[in-house]
Amino acid sequence: MKKILLAVAVASLAACSTTSPDVIQRGDAQRMSQVQDATVLSVRSVTVEGNQSGIGATAGGVAGAVAGSSVGGRREAVVVGVLGAVAGAVVGNAVERAGTREDAVEILLQLRNGERRAIVQAKGNETLNPGDAVILVTTGGKTRVTRAPGVAPSGTPVPPAPKG
């Protein structure tokens, strides 16, 4: 039973992923990215729905079947084992969905050429506001938004550091 619970925990952790602009995937390190300048038009909070990869349902079903099959005599064990598998699968699926759900922001942007884009990304360490100068960093088909270097919130230039 301990091995099954450990397998469920490992599978749950393995299923976790993030869209945070502060986390770079290993495969994206040391790759050249396309960078575009833009201005934030609006920012709104959204929720990114959790995954349903089947890992949670499978792990929950196995755990429920094992736990249920240890109840009562032989005939009861089969029935309770099947019921335990179904209940475990439902609970495992719900746990996986809840564990992979993320708070995010939808950022509406205006590019320098006048085009508008909307990007959804997890909430990061930066708070973006309308009027902020930002850059869009695109690597491997995925784009993240971050404040433009050398620009304070709402487009105010950052004074150069004093020379010492």
Short mmCIF file of C-alpha atoms in Angstrom, two decimals:
data_model
loop_
_atom_site.label_atom_id
_atom_site.label_comp_id
_atom_site.label_asym_id
_atom_site.label_seq_id
_atom_site.Cartn_x
_atom_site.Cartn_y
_atom_site.Cartn_z
CA MET A 1 0.00 0.00 0.00
CA LYS A 2 2.85 2.40 0.81
CA LYS A 3 4.33 1.80 -2.64
CA ILE A 4 1.05 2.68 -4.31
CA LEU A 5 0.70 5.90 -2.32
CA LEU A 6 4.27 6.81 -3.23
CA ALA A 7 3.51 6.14 -6.91
CA VAL A 8 0.43 8.39 -6.71
CA ALA A 9 2.48 11.20 -5.15
CA VAL A 10 5.25 10.90 -7.76
CA ALA A 11 2.73 10.81 -10.62
CA SER A 12 0.98 13.88 -9.25
CA LEU A 13 4.23 15.83 -9.02
CA ALA A 14 5.30 14.73 -12.49
CA ALA A 15 2.02 16.01 -13.93
CA CYS A 16 2.58 19.51 -12.53
CA SER A 17 3.63 22.13 -15.03
CA THR A 18 3.69 25.89 -15.07
CA THR A 19 3.22 28.69 -17.54
CA SER A 20 4.97 31.20 -15.29
CA PRO A 21 7.06 33.82 -17.08
CA ASP A 22 9.61 33.41 -14.28
CA VAL A 23 10.25 29.70 -15.05
CA ILE A 24 12.19 28.76 -18.18
CA GLN A 25 11.99 25.18 -19.47
CA ARG A 26 15.33 23.36 -19.71
CA GLY A 27 14.92 22.91 -23.47
CA ASP A 28 14.56 26.68 -23.95
CA ALA A 29 17.86 27.54 -22.24
CA GLN A 30 20.61 28.75 -24.57
CA ARG A 31 18.20 29.10 -27.50
CA MET A 32 17.87 32.33 -29.42
CA SER A 33 14.47 33.95 -28.96
CA GLN A 34 12.57 36.50 -31.00
CA VAL A 35 11.91 39.74 -29.06
CA GLN A 36 9.22 42.32 -29.89
CA ASP A 37 8.42 45.63 -28.20
CA ALA A 38 4.84 46.29 -27.12
CA THR A 39 2.68 48.34 -24.78
CA VAL A 40 0.21 46.86 -22.31
CA LEU A 41 -3.39 47.86 -23.06
CA SER A 42 -5.08 45.86 -20.30
CA VAL A 43 -4.48 43.04 -17.83
CA ARG A 44 -7.16 40.80 -16.32
CA SER A 45 -7.04 37.82 -13.99
CA VAL A 46 -8.00 34.42 -15.42
CA THR A 47 -7.68 30.78 -14.35
CA VAL A 48 -5.89 28.19 -16.48
CA GLU A 49 -7.87 24.95 -16.19
CA GLY A 50 -6.05 21.95 -14.72
CA ASN A 51 -4.81 18.91 -16.67
CA GLN A 52 -6.69 15.66 -17.10
CA SER A 53 -3.90 13.46 -18.38
CA GLY A 54 -5.35 10.31 -16.83
CA ILE A 55 -2.44 9.87 -14.43
CA GLY A 56 -4.53 10.98 -11.44
CA ALA A 57 -7.47 8.77 -12.41
CA THR A 58 -5.23 5.75 -13.00
CA ALA A 59 -3.32 6.15 -9.75
CA GLY A 60 -6.53 6.78 -7.80
CA GLY A 61 -8.21 3.79 -9.40
CA VAL A 62 -5.34 1.45 -8.53
CA ALA A 63 -5.18 2.74 -4.96
CA GLY A 64 -8.97 2.42 -4.58
CA ALA A 65 -9.00 -1.10 -6.00
CA VAL A 66 -6.23 -2.28 -3.70
CA ALA A 67 -7.83 -0.67 -0.64
CA GLY A 68 -11.30 -2.00 -1.52
CA SER A 69 -10.13 -5.54 -2.27
CA SER A 70 -8.84 -5.94 1.27
CA VAL A 71 -12.39 -5.57 2.70
CA GLY A 72 -14.52 -8.57 3.73
CA GLY A 73 -14.47 -12.07 2.23
CA ARG A 74 -13.60 -13.09 -1.31
CA ARG A 75 -16.92 -12.16 -2.95
CA GLU A 76 -17.24 -8.87 -1.06
CA ALA A 77 -13.61 -8.02 -1.80
CA VAL A 78 -14.23 -8.16 -5.55
CA VAL A 79 -17.31 -5.92 -5.38
CA VAL A 80 -15.74 -3.44 -2.96
CA GLY A 81 -12.52 -3.51 -5.00
CA VAL A 82 -14.40 -2.49 -8.17
CA LEU A 83 -16.29 0.23 -6.31
CA GLY A 84 -13.02 1.39 -4.75
CA ALA A 85 -11.39 1.55 -8.19
CA VAL A 86 -14.23 3.70 -9.58
CA ALA A 87 -14.28 6.02 -6.56
CA GLY A 88 -10.47 6.25 -6.55
CA ALA A 89 -10.41 7.14 -10.25
CA VAL A 90 -12.95 9.94 -9.74
CA VAL A 91 -11.07 11.33 -6.74
CA GLY A 92 -7.67 10.96 -8.47
CA ASN A 93 -8.93 12.84 -11.54
CA ALA A 94 -10.30 15.66 -9.37
CA VAL A 95 -7.04 15.90 -7.41
CA GLU A 96 -5.03 16.10 -10.65
CA ARG A 97 -7.27 18.85 -12.07
CA ALA A 98 -7.13 20.90 -8.87
CA GLY A 99 -3.38 20.40 -8.48
CA THR A 100 -2.57 21.64 -11.97
CA ARG A 101 -4.96 24.63 -12.05
CA GLU A 102 -3.15 28.00 -12.17
CA ASP A 103 -3.97 31.62 -11.49
CA ALA A 104 -2.96 33.58 -14.57
CA VAL A 105 -3.34 36.89 -16.36
CA GLU A 106 -4.54 37.71 -19.85
CA ILE A 107 -2.48 40.59 -21.21
CA LEU A 108 -3.81 42.62 -24.14
CA LEU A 109 -0.90 44.25 -25.98
CA GLN A 110 -0.33 46.69 -28.81
CA LEU A 111 2.75 46.04 -30.93
CA ARG A 112 4.79 48.87 -32.44
CA ASN A 113 3.27 48.19 -35.88
CA GLY A 114 -0.24 48.76 -34.46
CA GLU A 115 -1.29 45.10 -34.30
CA ARG A 116 -2.88 43.84 -31.10
CA ARG A 117 -2.17 40.53 -29.38
CA ALA A 118 -3.49 38.77 -26.28
CA ILE A 119 -1.30 36.42 -24.25
CA VAL A 120 -2.25 34.33 -21.22
CA GLN A 121 0.53 33.47 -18.78
CA ALA A 122 0.74 32.51 -15.12
CA LYS A 123 1.13 35.32 -12.64
CA GLY A 124 4.82 36.03 -12.23
CA ASN A 125 6.86 38.30 -9.99
CA GLU A 126 6.15 41.38 -12.14
CA THR A 127 2.86 43.26 -12.00
CA LEU A 128 2.03 44.72 -15.39
CA ASN A 129 -0.29 47.71 -15.80
CA PRO A 130 -1.85 49.47 -18.80
CA GLY A 131 0.73 51.77 -20.41
CA ASP A 132 3.73 49.65 -19.37
CA ALA A 133 6.42 49.13 -22.01
CA VAL A 134 7.03 45.39 -22.33
CA ILE A 135 8.82 42.89 -24.49
CA LEU A 136 7.41 39.69 -25.92
CA VAL A 137 9.98 36.89 -25.84
CA THR A 138 9.09 34.02 -28.18
CA THR A 139 11.01 30.73 -27.95
CA GLY A 140 9.92 27.49 -29.55
CA GLY A 141 6.43 28.77 -30.31
CA LYS A 142 5.75 29.94 -26.74
CA THR A 143 5.63 33.64 -25.84
CA ARG A 144 6.05 35.30 -22.47
CA VAL A 145 5.63 38.95 -21.54
CA THR A 146 8.04 40.85 -19.31
CA ARG A 147 8.74 44.49 -18.53
CA ALA A 148 11.06 46.14 -21.05
CA PRO A 149 14.62 46.54 -19.71
CA GLY A 150 15.47 50.06 -18.60
CA VAL A 151 11.82 51.11 -18.27
CA ALA A 152 9.99 51.57 -14.97
CA PRO A 153 6.26 50.81 -14.60
CA SER A 154 3.94 52.87 -16.84
CA GLY A 155 6.68 53.72 -19.36
CA THR A 156 8.83 56.02 -17.21
CA PRO A 157 12.51 55.72 -18.26
CA VAL A 158 14.84 54.50 -15.54
CA PRO A 159 17.69 56.96 -14.90
CA PRO A 160 21.15 55.53 -15.60
CA ALA A 161 23.10 54.21 -12.62
CA PRO A 162 25.61 56.67 -11.21
CA LYS A 163 29.17 56.11 -12.34
CA GLY A 164 31.47 55.52 -9.47
#
